[in-house]
Coordinates of C-alpha atoms (C1' of nucleotides) in Angstrom, one line a residue:
Chain A
X1 CA -7.2 -18.9 -27.9
X2 CA -6.3 -19.8 -24.4
X3 CA -8.8 -19.0 -21.6
X4 CA -7.1 -16.4 -19.4
X5 CA -8.6 -17.7 -16.2
X6 CA -7.0 -21.1 -17.0
X7 CA -3.7 -19.6 -18.1
X8 CA -3.5 -17.6 -14.9
X9 CA -4.6 -20.2 -12.4
X10 CA -2.3 -22.8 -13.8
X11 CA 0.5 -20.7 -12.5
X12 CA -1.0 -21.1 -9.0
X13 CA -1.5 -24.9 -8.9
X14 CA -1.3 -27.9 -11.2
X15 CA -4.8 -28.3 -12.6
X16 CA -6.2 -31.6 -13.9
X17 CA -8.0 -31.8 -17.2
X18 CA -11.2 -32.0 -15.3
X19 CA -10.3 -28.8 -13.4
X20 CA -9.6 -27.0 -16.7
X21 CA -12.9 -28.2 -18.1
X22 CA -14.8 -27.0 -15.1
X23 CA -13.1 -23.6 -15.2
X24 CA -13.7 -23.3 -18.9
X25 CA -17.3 -24.1 -18.4
X26 CA -17.7 -21.5 -15.6
X27 CA -16.1 -18.7 -17.6
X28 CA -18.4 -19.2 -20.6
X29 CA -21.3 -16.8 -20.4
X30 CA -19.8 -13.3 -20.6
X31 CA -21.3 -9.9 -20.4
X32 CA -19.8 -7.1 -22.4
X33 CA -19.3 -4.0 -20.2
X34 CA -18.4 -0.7 -21.8
X35 CA -15.3 1.3 -20.6
X36 CA -15.5 3.4 -17.5
X37 CA -18.4 1.6 -16.0
X38 CA -18.7 0.6 -12.3
X39 CA -18.9 -3.1 -11.7
X40 CA -19.4 -2.6 -7.9
X41 CA -19.6 0.5 -5.9
X42 CA -18.3 1.4 -2.5
X43 CA -21.0 0.4 0.0
X44 CA -22.5 -2.4 -2.1
X45 CA -23.0 -5.9 -0.7
X46 CA -22.0 -8.2 -3.5
X47 CA -23.7 -11.5 -3.7
X48 CA -21.8 -12.9 -6.6
X49 CA -18.2 -12.9 -7.7
X50 CA -17.1 -11.1 -10.9
X51 CA -14.4 -12.3 -13.2
X52 CA -12.6 -10.2 -15.9
X53 CA -12.1 -12.2 -19.1
X54 CA -10.9 -9.5 -21.4
X55 CA -10.0 -5.8 -21.0
X56 CA -8.8 -4.1 -17.9
X57 CA -10.7 -3.0 -14.8
X58 CA -9.5 -1.3 -11.6
X59 CA -10.2 -1.0 -7.9
X60 CA -10.4 2.6 -6.9
X61 CA -11.5 5.1 -4.2
X62 CA -12.6 8.7 -4.6
X63 CA -11.6 11.1 -1.8
X64 CA -13.8 14.0 -0.6
X65 CA -11.6 16.5 -2.4
X66 CA -12.2 14.7 -5.7
X67 CA -8.9 12.9 -5.9
X68 CA -9.0 9.4 -7.2
X69 CA -6.6 6.6 -6.2
X70 CA -6.4 3.4 -8.3
X71 CA -5.4 0.6 -6.0
X72 CA -5.2 -2.4 -8.4
X73 CA -5.7 -3.4 -11.9
X74 CA -7.7 -6.4 -12.8
X75 CA -6.4 -8.1 -15.9
X76 CA -7.9 -11.0 -17.8
X77 CA -8.3 -14.0 -15.5
X78 CA -8.5 -11.8 -12.4
X79 CA -11.3 -12.2 -9.9
X80 CA -12.8 -9.1 -8.3
X81 CA -14.1 -9.9 -4.9
X82 CA -13.7 -13.5 -3.9
X83 CA -14.2 -13.0 -0.2
X84 CA -15.6 -9.5 0.4
X85 CA -19.0 -11.0 1.4
X86 CA -17.5 -11.6 4.8
X87 CA -16.9 -7.9 5.4
X88 CA -20.5 -7.1 4.5
X89 CA -19.9 -4.1 2.3
X90 CA -17.3 -2.9 -0.2
X91 CA -15.0 -0.3 1.1
X92 CA -14.0 0.7 -2.4
X93 CA -15.3 0.6 -6.0
X94 CA -14.4 -1.4 -9.0
X95 CA -14.8 -0.1 -12.6
X96 CA -13.9 -1.1 -16.1
X97 CA -11.1 0.9 -17.7
X98 CA -11.4 -0.4 -21.2
X99 CA -14.4 -2.4 -22.5
X100 CA -14.4 -5.7 -20.7
X101 CA -15.9 -9.1 -20.9
X102 CA -17.1 -10.0 -17.4
X103 CA -18.4 -13.2 -16.0
X104 CA -20.6 -13.1 -12.9
X105 CA -20.1 -16.3 -10.9
X106 CA -22.9 -17.1 -8.4
X107 CA -21.8 -17.7 -4.8
X108 CA -23.0 -21.3 -5.0
X109 CA -20.6 -22.1 -7.8
X110 CA -17.7 -20.8 -5.8
X111 CA -18.8 -23.0 -2.8
X112 CA -19.1 -26.0 -5.1
X113 CA -15.6 -25.4 -6.4
X114 CA -14.1 -25.0 -3.0
X115 CA -15.8 -28.2 -1.8
X116 CA -15.0 -30.5 -4.7
X117 CA -12.0 -29.1 -6.5
X118 CA -9.0 -28.7 -4.2
X119 CA -6.6 -27.8 -6.9
X120 CA -8.9 -25.0 -8.1
X121 CA -9.3 -23.8 -4.5
X122 CA -5.6 -23.7 -4.0
X123 CA -5.2 -21.7 -7.2
X124 CA -7.9 -19.2 -6.2
X125 CA -6.3 -18.8 -2.9
X126 CA -2.9 -18.3 -4.6
X127 CA -4.4 -15.6 -6.7
X128 CA -5.9 -13.6 -3.8
X129 CA -2.5 -13.8 -2.0
X130 CA -0.7 -12.6 -5.1
X131 CA -3.2 -9.7 -5.3
X132 CA -2.2 -8.8 -1.8
X133 CA 1.5 -9.1 -2.5
X134 CA 1.0 -6.7 -5.5
X135 CA -0.7 -4.2 -3.2
X136 CA 2.2 -4.3 -0.8
X137 CA 4.7 -3.8 -3.7
X138 CA 2.7 -0.8 -4.9
X139 CA 2.9 0.7 -1.4
X140 CA 6.7 0.2 -1.4
X141 CA 6.8 2.0 -4.7
X142 CA 4.8 4.9 -3.5
X143 CA 6.9 5.3 -0.5
X144 CA 10.3 4.7 -1.8
X145 CA 10.6 5.0 -5.5
X146 CA 10.9 8.1 -7.7
X147 CA 8.2 8.9 -10.3
X148 CA 10.2 7.4 -13.2
X149 CA 11.0 4.2 -11.3
X150 CA 7.4 3.8 -10.3
X151 CA 6.3 4.1 -13.9
X152 CA 8.9 1.6 -15.2
X153 CA 8.0 -0.8 -12.4
X154 CA 4.3 -0.6 -13.3
X155 CA 5.0 -1.3 -16.9
X156 CA 7.1 -4.3 -16.0
X157 CA 4.4 -5.6 -13.7
X158 CA 1.5 -5.2 -16.2
X159 CA 3.5 -6.7 -19.0
X160 CA 4.4 -9.8 -17.0
X161 CA 0.9 -10.2 -15.7
X162 CA -0.5 -9.9 -19.2
X163 CA 1.9 -12.5 -20.3
X164 CA 0.9 -14.9 -17.6
X165 CA -2.7 -14.4 -18.6
X166 CA -1.7 -15.3 -22.2
X167 CA -2.4 -11.8 -23.4
X168 CA 1.0 -10.7 -24.6
X169 CA 2.0 -10.5 -28.2
X170 CA 5.7 -11.0 -28.4
X171 CA 7.1 -7.9 -26.8
X172 CA 4.0 -5.8 -26.9
X173 CA 0.6 -5.7 -25.1
X174 CA -2.6 -3.9 -25.4
X175 CA -2.4 -1.1 -22.9
X176 CA -5.6 0.9 -22.7
X177 CA -4.7 3.2 -19.7
X178 CA -4.6 6.9 -20.3
X179 CA -1.8 9.0 -18.8
X180 CA -4.4 10.5 -16.4
X181 CA -5.2 7.0 -15.1
X182 CA -1.6 6.2 -14.7
X183 CA -1.3 9.4 -12.7
X184 CA -4.2 8.3 -10.4
X185 CA -2.4 5.0 -10.0
X186 CA 1.0 6.3 -9.2
X187 CA 0.0 9.3 -7.2
X188 CA 1.4 11.6 -9.9
X189 CA 0.1 14.5 -12.0
X190 CA -0.8 13.9 -15.6
X191 CA 1.9 16.3 -16.7
X192 CA 4.6 14.5 -14.7
X193 CA 3.5 11.1 -16.0
X194 CA 3.9 12.4 -19.5
X195 CA 7.4 13.7 -18.8
X196 CA 8.5 10.3 -17.3
X197 CA 7.1 8.4 -20.2
X198 CA 9.2 10.6 -22.5
X199 CA 12.2 9.7 -20.5
X200 CA 11.6 6.0 -20.8
X201 CA 11.0 6.4 -24.5
X202 CA 14.2 8.4 -25.0
X203 CA 16.1 5.7 -23.1
X204 CA 14.9 3.3 -25.8
X205 CA 13.2 1.1 -23.2
X206 CA 9.6 1.3 -24.4
X207 CA 7.3 2.8 -26.9
X208 CA 3.7 3.6 -26.1
X209 CA 1.3 4.7 -28.8
X210 CA -2.3 4.1 -29.6
X211 CA -2.9 2.0 -26.6
X212 CA -0.1 -0.4 -27.5
X213 CA 2.8 -0.8 -25.1
X214 CA 6.0 -2.2 -26.7
X215 CA 8.9 -3.2 -24.4
X216 CA 12.1 -2.8 -26.4
X217 CA 14.5 -3.7 -23.5
X218 CA 12.9 -5.7 -20.7
X219 CA 16.1 -6.1 -18.7
X220 CA 16.7 -2.4 -19.0
X221 CA 13.2 -1.5 -18.0
X222 CA 13.4 -3.8 -15.0
X223 CA 16.6 -2.1 -14.0
X224 CA 15.1 1.3 -14.5
X225 CA 12.2 0.4 -12.2
X226 CA 14.1 -1.6 -9.7
X227 CA 11.8 -4.4 -10.6
X228 CA 12.2 -7.8 -9.0
X229 CA 9.4 -10.2 -10.2
X230 CA 9.6 -12.2 -7.0
X231 CA 6.5 -10.7 -5.5
X232 CA 4.3 -12.0 -8.3
X233 CA 5.1 -15.5 -7.1
X234 CA 5.3 -16.9 -10.6
X235 CA 7.8 -19.7 -10.0
X236 CA 7.0 -23.2 -11.1
X237 CA 5.0 -25.5 -8.9
X238 CA 7.9 -27.7 -7.7
X239 CA 9.4 -24.7 -6.1
X240 CA 6.3 -23.8 -4.2
X241 CA 5.6 -24.7 -0.6
X242 CA 4.2 -28.0 0.1
X243 CA 1.1 -26.8 1.6
X244 CA -1.7 -27.8 3.4
X245 CA -5.3 -27.2 3.1
X246 CA -5.8 -23.9 4.7
X247 CA -9.4 -24.2 5.8
Chain F
X1 CA -6.8 -7.6 31.8
X2 CA -8.5 -8.5 28.6
X3 CA -6.8 -10.8 26.1
X4 CA -6.1 -8.7 23.0
X5 CA -6.7 -11.5 20.6
X6 CA -10.2 -12.1 22.1
X7 CA -10.9 -8.3 22.2
X8 CA -10.0 -8.0 18.6
X9 CA -11.6 -11.0 17.2
X10 CA -14.9 -10.4 18.9
X11 CA -15.2 -7.4 16.6
X12 CA -15.2 -9.8 13.7
X13 CA -17.7 -12.4 14.9
X14 CA -19.8 -13.3 17.8
X15 CA -17.7 -15.7 19.8
X16 CA -19.2 -18.3 22.2
X17 CA -17.7 -18.8 25.6
X18 CA -16.1 -22.0 24.3
X19 CA -14.5 -20.0 21.5
X20 CA -13.2 -17.5 23.9
X21 CA -11.8 -20.2 26.2
X22 CA -10.1 -21.9 23.2
X23 CA -8.6 -18.6 22.1
X24 CA -7.4 -17.8 25.6
X25 CA -5.8 -21.2 25.8
X26 CA -4.0 -20.9 22.5
X27 CA -2.6 -17.5 23.3
X28 CA -1.1 -18.6 26.5
X29 CA 2.6 -19.6 26.1
X30 CA 4.3 -16.4 25.1
X31 CA 7.9 -15.7 24.1
X32 CA 9.4 -12.3 24.9
X33 CA 11.1 -10.8 21.9
X34 CA 13.3 -7.7 22.2
X35 CA 12.8 -4.6 20.1
X36 CA 14.0 -4.5 16.5
X37 CA 14.2 -8.2 16.0
X38 CA 13.1 -10.1 12.9
X39 CA 10.3 -12.5 13.4
X40 CA 10.4 -13.8 9.9
X41 CA 12.6 -12.7 7.1
X42 CA 12.0 -12.3 3.3
X43 CA 12.6 -15.7 1.7
X44 CA 11.7 -17.8 4.8
X45 CA 9.1 -20.6 4.5
X46 CA 7.1 -20.3 7.7
X47 CA 5.6 -23.4 9.2
X48 CA 3.8 -21.8 12.1
X49 CA 1.7 -18.7 12.6
X50 CA 2.9 -15.9 14.8
X51 CA 0.6 -13.8 17.0
X52 CA 1.5 -10.5 18.6
X53 CA 0.1 -10.3 22.2
X54 CA 1.8 -7.1 23.4
X55 CA 4.0 -4.4 21.8
X56 CA 4.1 -3.4 18.1
X57 CA 5.7 -5.3 15.2
X58 CA 5.8 -4.3 11.5
X59 CA 5.9 -5.8 8.0
X60 CA 8.6 -4.2 6.0
X61 CA 10.8 -4.5 2.9
X62 CA 14.3 -3.2 2.3
X63 CA 15.2 -1.9 -1.1
X64 CA 18.5 -2.4 -2.8
X65 CA 19.3 1.3 -2.2
X66 CA 18.9 0.8 1.5
X67 CA 15.5 2.5 1.8
X68 CA 13.0 0.8 4.0
X69 CA 9.2 0.7 3.6
X70 CA 7.0 -0.3 6.5
X71 CA 3.8 -1.8 5.0
X72 CA 1.8 -2.7 8.1
X73 CA 1.8 -2.5 11.9
X74 CA 0.9 -5.5 13.9
X75 CA -0.7 -4.5 17.1
X76 CA -1.7 -6.7 20.0
X77 CA -4.1 -9.4 18.8
X78 CA -2.8 -9.3 15.2
X79 CA -1.7 -12.4 13.4
X80 CA 1.4 -12.3 11.2
X81 CA 1.1 -14.7 8.4
X82 CA -2.1 -16.8 8.5
X83 CA -1.9 -18.0 5.0
X84 CA 1.5 -17.3 3.5
X85 CA 2.3 -21.0 3.6
X86 CA 0.4 -21.2 0.3
X87 CA 2.8 -18.9 -1.5
X88 CA 5.8 -20.9 -0.4
X89 CA 8.0 -18.1 0.8
X90 CA 7.7 -14.7 2.4
X91 CA 8.1 -11.8 0.0
X92 CA 8.7 -9.4 2.9
X93 CA 10.0 -9.4 6.5
X94 CA 8.3 -8.9 9.8
X95 CA 10.2 -7.5 12.8
X96 CA 9.3 -6.2 16.3
X97 CA 9.4 -2.5 16.8
X98 CA 9.1 -2.4 20.5
X99 CA 9.6 -5.4 22.8
X100 CA 6.8 -7.8 22.1
X101 CA 5.2 -10.9 23.6
X102 CA 4.7 -13.3 20.7
X103 CA 2.9 -16.6 20.5
X104 CA 3.8 -19.2 17.9
X105 CA 0.8 -21.2 16.8
X106 CA 1.5 -24.5 15.1
X107 CA -0.1 -25.0 11.8
X108 CA -2.1 -28.0 13.2
X109 CA -3.8 -25.8 15.8
X110 CA -4.9 -23.4 13.0
X111 CA -6.3 -26.4 11.1
X112 CA -8.1 -27.6 14.1
X113 CA -9.6 -24.2 14.7
X114 CA -10.8 -23.9 11.2
X115 CA -12.3 -27.3 11.2
X116 CA -14.2 -27.1 14.5
X117 CA -14.7 -23.5 15.4
X118 CA -16.6 -21.7 12.6
X119 CA -17.0 -18.5 14.6
X120 CA -13.3 -18.3 15.1
X121 CA -12.7 -19.1 11.5
X122 CA -15.0 -16.3 10.5
X123 CA -13.2 -13.9 12.9
X124 CA -9.7 -14.9 11.5
X125 CA -10.9 -14.4 8.0
X126 CA -12.4 -11.0 9.0
X127 CA -9.1 -10.0 10.4
X128 CA -7.1 -10.8 7.3
X129 CA -9.6 -8.9 5.2
X130 CA -9.3 -5.9 7.5
X131 CA -5.5 -6.1 7.1
X132 CA -6.0 -5.9 3.4
X133 CA -8.4 -3.0 3.7
X134 CA -5.9 -1.2 5.8
X135 CA -3.2 -1.8 3.2
X136 CA -5.5 -0.3 0.5
X137 CA -6.1 2.7 2.7
X138 CA -2.4 3.3 3.2
X139 CA -2.0 3.2 -0.6
X140 CA -4.7 5.8 -0.9
X141 CA -2.9 8.0 1.6
X142 CA 0.5 7.7 -0.1
X143 CA -1.0 8.6 -3.5
X144 CA -3.4 11.3 -2.5
X145 CA -2.8 12.8 0.9
X146 CA -0.3 15.4 2.0
X147 CA 2.4 14.6 4.6
X148 CA 0.4 16.2 7.4
X149 CA -2.8 14.4 6.5
X150 CA -1.0 11.1 6.2
X151 CA 0.4 11.5 9.7
X152 CA -2.9 12.5 11.2
X153 CA -4.6 9.6 9.5
X154 CA -2.0 7.2 10.8
X155 CA -2.4 8.5 14.4
X156 CA -6.2 8.0 14.1
X157 CA -5.9 4.5 12.7
X158 CA -3.4 3.3 15.3
X159 CA -5.4 4.9 18.1
X160 CA -8.6 3.2 17.1
X161 CA -6.9 -0.2 16.5
X162 CA -5.3 0.0 19.9
X163 CA -8.6 0.8 21.4
X164 CA -10.2 -2.2 19.7
X165 CA -7.4 -4.4 21.1
X166 CA -8.2 -3.1 24.5
X167 CA -4.9 -1.3 24.7
X168 CA -6.0 2.3 25.0
X169 CA -6.0 4.3 28.2
X170 CA -8.6 7.0 28.0
X171 CA -7.3 9.3 25.3
X172 CA -3.8 8.1 25.3
X173 CA -1.9 5.0 24.1
X174 CA 1.6 3.7 24.2
X175 CA 3.2 4.7 21.0
X176 CA 6.7 3.3 20.7
X177 CA 7.5 4.3 17.1
X178 CA 10.4 6.7 16.4
X179 CA 10.0 9.5 14.0
X180 CA 12.3 7.7 11.7
X181 CA 10.0 4.7 11.7
X182 CA 7.1 7.0 11.0
X183 CA 9.1 8.3 8.0
X184 CA 9.7 4.8 6.7
X185 CA 6.0 4.1 7.0
X186 CA 4.7 7.3 5.3
X187 CA 7.4 7.7 2.7
X188 CA 8.7 10.9 4.4
X189 CA 12.1 12.0 5.7
X190 CA 12.6 12.2 9.4
X191 CA 13.0 15.9 9.3
X192 CA 9.6 16.4 7.6
X193 CA 7.9 14.0 9.9
X194 CA 9.2 16.1 12.8
X195 CA 7.9 19.3 11.2
X196 CA 4.4 17.8 10.7
X197 CA 4.2 16.5 14.2
X198 CA 5.0 20.0 15.4
X199 CA 2.0 21.2 13.3
X200 CA -0.4 18.8 14.8
X201 CA 0.9 19.7 18.3
X202 CA 0.5 23.4 17.6
X203 CA -3.0 22.8 16.4
X204 CA -3.8 21.3 19.8
X205 CA -4.7 17.9 18.3
X206 CA -2.2 15.7 19.9
X207 CA 0.8 15.5 22.2
X208 CA 3.5 12.9 21.7
X209 CA 6.3 12.5 24.2
X210 CA 8.2 9.7 25.8
X211 CA 6.4 7.1 23.6
X212 CA 3.0 8.2 24.8
X213 CA 0.5 9.5 22.3
X214 CA -2.3 11.6 23.7
X215 CA -5.1 12.6 21.4
X216 CA -6.6 15.9 22.6
X217 CA -9.2 16.3 19.9
X218 CA -10.2 13.2 18.1
X219 CA -12.8 14.8 15.8
X220 CA -10.2 17.5 14.9
X221 CA -7.5 14.9 14.3
X222 CA -9.9 12.9 12.1
X223 CA -10.7 16.0 10.1
X224 CA -7.0 16.9 9.7
X225 CA -6.3 13.4 8.3
X226 CA -9.4 13.1 6.2
X227 CA -10.0 10.0 8.3
X228 CA -13.1 7.8 7.8
X229 CA -13.1 4.7 10.0
X230 CA -15.2 2.8 7.6
X231 CA -12.3 0.8 6.2
X232 CA -11.5 -0.7 9.6
X233 CA -14.9 -2.6 9.4
X234 CA -15.6 -2.1 13.1
X235 CA -19.3 -2.0 13.0
X236 CA -21.5 -4.3 15.2
X237 CA -22.3 -7.8 14.1
X238 CA -26.0 -7.1 13.2
X239 CA -24.8 -4.7 10.6
X240 CA -22.4 -7.1 9.0
X241 CA -23.2 -9.2 6.0
X242 CA -25.1 -12.3 6.5
X243 CA -22.3 -14.4 5.5
X244 CA -21.9 -17.7 4.3
X245 CA -19.2 -20.1 4.9
X246 CA -16.6 -19.1 2.4
X247 CA -14.8 -22.4 2.5
Chain B
dC1 C1' -15.4 17.4 -40.8
dG2 C1' -15.6 19.1 -36.3
dC3 C1' -15.4 18.6 -31.5
dG4 C1' -13.8 16.3 -27.4
dT5 C1' -10.4 13.8 -25.2
dC6 C1' -5.8 12.9 -24.7
dC7 C1' -1.1 14.1 -25.3
dT8 C1' 2.7 17.4 -25.1
dT9 C1' 5.4 21.4 -23.8
dG10 C1' 7.0 25.5 -21.0
dA11 C1' 7.2 28.6 -17.0
dC12 C1' 6.7 28.9 -12.4
dA13 C1' 5.6 27.6 -7.5
dC14 C1' 5.8 24.7 -3.6
dC15 C1' 6.1 20.7 -0.8
dA16 C1' 9.3 17.7 0.9
dG17 C1' 14.3 16.1 0.8
dT18 C1' 19.1 16.9 2.1
dC19 C1' 22.7 18.6 4.7
dA20 C1' 24.4 20.2 8.9
dA21 C1' 24.5 21.3 13.6
dG22 C1' 23.0 21.4 18.4
dC23 C1' 20.3 19.5 22.2
dG24 C1' 17.9 16.4 25.3
dT25 C1' 17.2 11.5 27.0
dT26 C1' 18.4 7.1 27.9
dG27 C1' 21.1 3.6 29.2
dT28 C1' 25.5 1.7 30.4
dG29 C1' 30.0 0.9 32.4
dG30 C1' 33.5 2.5 35.5
Chain W
dC1 C1' 26.3 7.6 41.1
dC2 C1' 28.3 10.1 37.7
dA3 C1' 30.2 10.4 32.9
dC4 C1' 30.0 9.6 28.6
dA5 C1' 28.2 7.6 24.3
dA6 C1' 24.4 6.5 21.4
dC7 C1' 20.3 7.6 19.9
dG8 C1' 16.4 10.3 18.9
dC9 C1' 14.5 14.9 18.5
dT10 C1' 14.6 19.7 16.8
dT11 C1' 15.9 23.6 13.9
dG12 C1' 17.6 26.3 9.9
dA13 C1' 19.2 27.0 5.2
dC14 C1' 19.2 25.4 0.8
dT15 C1' 17.9 22.2 -3.1
dG16 C1' 15.2 19.6 -6.0
dG17 C1' 11.4 16.7 -7.6
dT18 C1' 6.6 17.2 -8.6
dG19 C1' 2.5 19.9 -8.9
dT20 C1' 0.0 23.7 -11.1
dC21 C1' -1.4 26.6 -14.7
dA22 C1' -1.7 27.5 -19.4
dA23 C1' -1.8 26.8 -24.1
dG24 C1' -1.4 24.3 -28.4
dG25 C1' -1.5 20.0 -31.1
dA26 C1' -3.0 15.3 -32.5
dC27 C1' -6.0 11.8 -32.7
dG28 C1' -10.5 9.5 -33.0
dC29 C1' -15.3 9.3 -32.7
dG30 C1' -19.8 10.6 -34.3

DNA sequence: CGCGTCCTTGACACCAGTCAAGCGTTGTGG
DNA sequence: CCACAACGCTTGACTGGTGTCAAGGACGCG
């Protein structure tokens, strides 16, 4: 039963056993949050950092006309707002999608980590930079890819990220998003999301039923989505930059 | 003749005279870079930080099918890649759009700044967080806003950001982007960008000719784009969070 | 067991893309 | 200094991908 925070962060830096122990300790006391519940709302001034340990949450923004855009998914091991304190207030909201286990980490704990655990600090940094890279890739998709490609791309991404967090089960994962939420993510109507899912199914690439996503042909799905995992920065540590403390 | 780096960063933190002097010093030795020239390419491992002092540059990605998506504009005072060293390699490219004056800041200088100038450090942080907020807002636009709204929104954003950098001239700014580049930014065809510009012109909101953008009716333009400047986090320092060192 | 939420399907409308052509500006070399 | 070439802008006609509207069906929760 691996700790998803540990699973994820060890892709970002080589953690010592002490680091792992500290992370495990931190991520212990969890609150159960029901589905579709805001964790932070636009305008809030967060004083703690929230960490998703199970389930899926999302960043989103609601427009005056009622439209909703989902801007990121937070999977197990993902941290919500490491640094937003600097900006003073949230410019978007975060809500659970499925039921989630969430840990609230006091600011002081984060400061202690960044002062005494350089490897953890690196790993946290790495994870925020990956979040940003994902955001850029989503923008690329919205601007340049067709509806079907965007969907396939998103399936690839979530599958891989789930795998990294230790939450994949062979070639299937728990996938609690409704088609309407997929629509709000990809800028598509529910109806069209549905049509595109049918396409991917008929092509024998995936099946998606009862909140279980099964990938039958990963290479095919990646081809269908024009997916290149590079932007997730998952390569092994030797290949990473040599780095320097960045502050 | 204000230094755009100083103009911009003083929106992010209250800088002492010593801070301003240090920043001015840093941003002195400039290289002139011609238009449409890569500053960093996807795959590169940057060892320095680049700073745009005049002109406009952009982050972009080219897809296998030849499509290009522009993911950000770097205006005077903007820093290209403060932290990417941590990821090891660039997952996108940065190129000039117009001719630019660019300063290359050695990594050591950045480290020195972050070690001895807390206000500058805060301001640099603030600026990367704003960059991220802008990215999110672009995603919202791509997913939820019509072509015309997106265009109007972008005009508002660039105008305000130019103003913050001290580069506005009354109600007009230098605007060197071609319609084709606007298309690559907004995920639209050149033809459609052109049609939407005509609309905005006919509505008396803007004029755009010979690389000069004039905004005739800012409130109207903001309404047309559904623009809310909140995400640029430009409010005065008293209103900002109380902050804490974030590491 | 029944009601609500989500999924599915079809018909039709429209926003935005593509193709094609002409025109104005800019910059460059003779 | 003019001529021409390259590039960017503009316009029209047609196409096509996605949105909208509408209705029925299948789960799944209470």
